[in-house]
Amino acid sequence: MAILLKVQWVDQADPSAQFEPHARIAHIGGVSGKLSWKHSQTQAIESIEHNLFAYYVEKDARAMKLNVAQTADGKKFLIAHDGNEHPLLSLPAFPAANPSRR
C-alpha cells in the first residue's frame, strides 16, 4: 500500500523556457509529520508507478490525486487536472531553508 503525501510546494523550471504546463514541474514536496520531503517529477512518477507513494493536492477544500499521464511523444508527467487549471502550478515555491533548524 502506497504512503499518501500531500503536495504543498512546487519547484518550477524556468517558465519562459517551457511552453507546456506539465513541463514546468521540476520538484514537488511537502511536510509529513516532522519530516520535509522533496521529490523530482521523475522520482514521483516512479514512486506512483511502483505504488510506493500516492500524492495529492488540496484545492478549494478538495483533495485531488496526482496521476501519471503521457504526452503524444511518450514523455511521462504528473497531472492533477481540474478542468483547464493545473493546480500544481498554483502551489507556492519551496520555502527558504531555515538556518536555525539543524
PDB file of C-alpha atoms in Angstrom:
ATOM      1  CA  MET A   1       0.000   0.000   0.000  1.00  0.00           C
ATOM      2  CA  ALA A   2       1.344   3.410  -1.006  1.00  0.00           C
ATOM      3  CA  ILE A   3       2.175   6.122   1.525  1.00  0.00           C
ATOM      4  CA  LEU A   4      -0.056   9.158   0.996  1.00  0.00           C
ATOM      5  CA  LEU A   5       1.733  12.525   0.750  1.00  0.00           C
ATOM      6  CA  LYS A   6       0.182  15.965   0.452  1.00  0.00           C
ATOM      7  CA  VAL A   7       1.971  18.177  -2.081  1.00  0.00           C
ATOM      8  CA  GLN A   8       2.368  21.657  -0.610  1.00  0.00           C
ATOM      9  CA  TRP A   9       5.165  23.169  -2.695  1.00  0.00           C
ATOM     10  CA  VAL A  10       6.448  23.025  -6.238  1.00  0.00           C
ATOM     11  CA  ASP A  11       9.759  23.971  -7.801  1.00  0.00           C
ATOM     12  CA  GLN A  12       9.122  25.117 -11.327  1.00  0.00           C
ATOM     13  CA  ALA A  13      11.598  25.068 -14.166  1.00  0.00           C
ATOM     14  CA  ASP A  14      12.073  28.369 -15.967  1.00  0.00           C
ATOM     15  CA  PRO A  15       8.515  29.048 -17.223  1.00  0.00           C
ATOM     16  CA  SER A  16       9.783  31.080 -20.169  1.00  0.00           C
ATOM     17  CA  ALA A  17      11.732  28.056 -21.444  1.00  0.00           C
ATOM     18  CA  GLN A  18       8.811  25.612 -21.218  1.00  0.00           C
ATOM     19  CA  PHE A  19       5.541  26.092 -23.056  1.00  0.00           C
ATOM     20  CA  GLU A  20       3.590  23.102 -21.735  1.00  0.00           C
ATOM     21  CA  PRO A  21       2.388  23.435 -18.109  1.00  0.00           C
ATOM     22  CA  HIS A  22       3.418  19.866 -17.201  1.00  0.00           C
ATOM     23  CA  ALA A  23       6.976  20.512 -18.406  1.00  0.00           C
ATOM     24  CA  ARG A  24       7.362  23.298 -15.840  1.00  0.00           C
ATOM     25  CA  ILE A  25       7.281  20.980 -12.793  1.00  0.00           C
ATOM     26  CA  ALA A  26      10.796  20.233 -11.533  1.00  0.00           C
ATOM     27  CA  HIS A  27      10.098  19.055  -7.953  1.00  0.00           C
ATOM     28  CA  ILE A  28       7.146  18.556  -5.632  1.00  0.00           C
ATOM     29  CA  GLY A  29       7.293  18.468  -1.859  1.00  0.00           C
ATOM     30  CA  GLY A  30       5.672  18.978   1.480  1.00  0.00           C
ATOM     31  CA  VAL A  31       5.791  18.115   5.148  1.00  0.00           C
ATOM     32  CA  SER A  32       4.699  14.808   6.609  1.00  0.00           C
ATOM     33  CA  GLY A  33       4.769  14.826  10.392  1.00  0.00           C
ATOM     34  CA  LYS A  34       8.093  16.406  11.319  1.00  0.00           C
ATOM     35  CA  LEU A  35       9.793  15.451   8.059  1.00  0.00           C
ATOM     36  CA  SER A  36      10.050  17.613   4.978  1.00  0.00           C
ATOM     37  CA  TRP A  37      10.250  15.815   1.653  1.00  0.00           C
ATOM     38  CA  LYS A  38      11.103  16.847  -1.894  1.00  0.00           C
ATOM     39  CA  HIS A  39      10.858  14.578  -4.954  1.00  0.00           C
ATOM     40  CA  SER A  40      11.756  15.306  -8.543  1.00  0.00           C
ATOM     41  CA  GLN A  41       8.975  14.794 -11.054  1.00  0.00           C
ATOM     42  CA  THR A  42      10.803  11.667 -12.271  1.00  0.00           C
ATOM     43  CA  GLN A  43      11.075  10.274  -8.713  1.00  0.00           C
ATOM     44  CA  ALA A  44       7.376  10.976  -8.088  1.00  0.00           C
ATOM     45  CA  ILE A  45       6.344   9.245 -11.326  1.00  0.00           C
ATOM     46  CA  GLU A  46       8.418   6.166 -10.467  1.00  0.00           C
ATOM     47  CA  SER A  47       7.005   6.158  -6.915  1.00  0.00           C
ATOM     48  CA  ILE A  48       3.430   6.224  -8.231  1.00  0.00           C
ATOM     49  CA  GLU A  49       4.130   3.522 -10.795  1.00  0.00           C
ATOM     50  CA  HIS A  50       5.747   1.272  -8.155  1.00  0.00           C
ATOM     51  CA  ASN A  51       2.988   2.015  -5.607  1.00  0.00           C
ATOM     52  CA  LEU A  52       5.465   3.475  -3.086  1.00  0.00           C
ATOM     53  CA  PHE A  53       3.811   6.881  -2.709  1.00  0.00           C
ATOM     54  CA  ALA A  54       0.480   8.417  -3.677  1.00  0.00           C
ATOM     55  CA  TYR A  55       0.376  12.198  -3.907  1.00  0.00           C
ATOM     56  CA  TYR A  56      -2.455  14.696  -3.711  1.00  0.00           C
ATOM     57  CA  VAL A  57      -3.039  18.445  -3.706  1.00  0.00           C
ATOM     58  CA  GLU A  58      -5.815  20.338  -1.969  1.00  0.00           C
ATOM     59  CA  LYS A  59      -7.844  22.862  -3.899  1.00  0.00           C
ATOM     60  CA  ASP A  60     -10.986  24.513  -2.581  1.00  0.00           C
ATOM     61  CA  ALA A  61     -11.090  22.059   0.364  1.00  0.00           C
ATOM     62  CA  ARG A  62     -10.999  19.136  -2.073  1.00  0.00           C
ATOM     63  CA  ALA A  63      -8.270  16.506  -2.409  1.00  0.00           C
ATOM     64  CA  MET A  64      -7.079  15.902  -5.959  1.00  0.00           C
ATOM     65  CA  LYS A  65      -4.941  12.822  -6.613  1.00  0.00           C
ATOM     66  CA  LEU A  66      -1.838  13.179  -8.764  1.00  0.00           C
ATOM     67  CA  ASN A  67      -1.691  10.777 -11.674  1.00  0.00           C
ATOM     68  CA  VAL A  68       0.852   9.908 -14.312  1.00  0.00           C
ATOM     69  CA  ALA A  69      -0.035  10.995 -17.836  1.00  0.00           C
ATOM     70  CA  GLN A  70       1.876  10.766 -21.090  1.00  0.00           C
ATOM     71  CA  THR A  71       2.453  13.179 -23.959  1.00  0.00           C
ATOM     72  CA  ALA A  72       1.922  12.131 -27.579  1.00  0.00           C
ATOM     73  CA  ASP A  73       5.672  11.513 -27.872  1.00  0.00           C
ATOM     74  CA  GLY A  74       5.738   9.274 -24.775  1.00  0.00           C
ATOM     75  CA  LYS A  75       7.118  11.636 -22.106  1.00  0.00           C
ATOM     76  CA  LYS A  76       5.540  10.966 -18.696  1.00  0.00           C
ATOM     77  CA  PHE A  77       4.435  13.776 -16.399  1.00  0.00           C
ATOM     78  CA  LEU A  78       2.413  14.419 -13.230  1.00  0.00           C
ATOM     79  CA  ILE A  79      -1.105  15.703 -13.527  1.00  0.00           C
ATOM     80  CA  ALA A  80      -3.872  16.715 -11.164  1.00  0.00           C
ATOM     81  CA  HIS A  81      -6.432  18.096 -13.541  1.00  0.00           C
ATOM     82  CA  ASP A  82      -9.344  20.312 -12.657  1.00  0.00           C
ATOM     83  CA  GLY A  83     -10.861  21.451 -15.931  1.00  0.00           C
ATOM     84  CA  ASN A  84      -8.424  23.805 -17.636  1.00  0.00           C
ATOM     85  CA  GLU A  85      -6.481  24.552 -14.455  1.00  0.00           C
ATOM     86  CA  HIS A  86      -3.225  22.965 -13.342  1.00  0.00           C
ATOM     87  CA  PRO A  87      -3.369  23.044  -9.528  1.00  0.00           C
ATOM     88  CA  LEU A  88       0.282  22.035  -9.175  1.00  0.00           C
ATOM     89  CA  LEU A  89       1.352  25.271 -10.850  1.00  0.00           C
ATOM     90  CA  SER A  90      -0.682  27.341  -8.403  1.00  0.00           C
ATOM     91  CA  LEU A  91       1.180  25.962  -5.373  1.00  0.00           C
ATOM     92  CA  PRO A  92       3.847  28.148  -3.745  1.00  0.00           C
ATOM     93  CA  ALA A  93       7.562  27.633  -4.286  1.00  0.00           C
ATOM     94  CA  PHE A  94       9.564  25.747  -1.667  1.00  0.00           C
ATOM     95  CA  PRO A  95      10.127  27.857   1.439  1.00  0.00           C
ATOM     96  CA  ALA A  96      13.651  29.109   2.036  1.00  0.00           C
ATOM     97  CA  ALA A  97      15.696  26.899   4.333  1.00  0.00           C
ATOM     98  CA  ASN A  98      15.563  27.964   7.957  1.00  0.00           C
ATOM     99  CA  PRO A  99      19.213  28.311   9.105  1.00  0.00           C
ATOM    100  CA  SER A 100      18.239  27.974  12.771  1.00  0.00           C
ATOM    101  CA  ARG A 101      16.873  24.429  12.200  1.00  0.00           C
ATOM    102  CA  ARG A 102      19.539  21.769  12.138  1.00  0.00           C
TER     103      ARG A 102
END
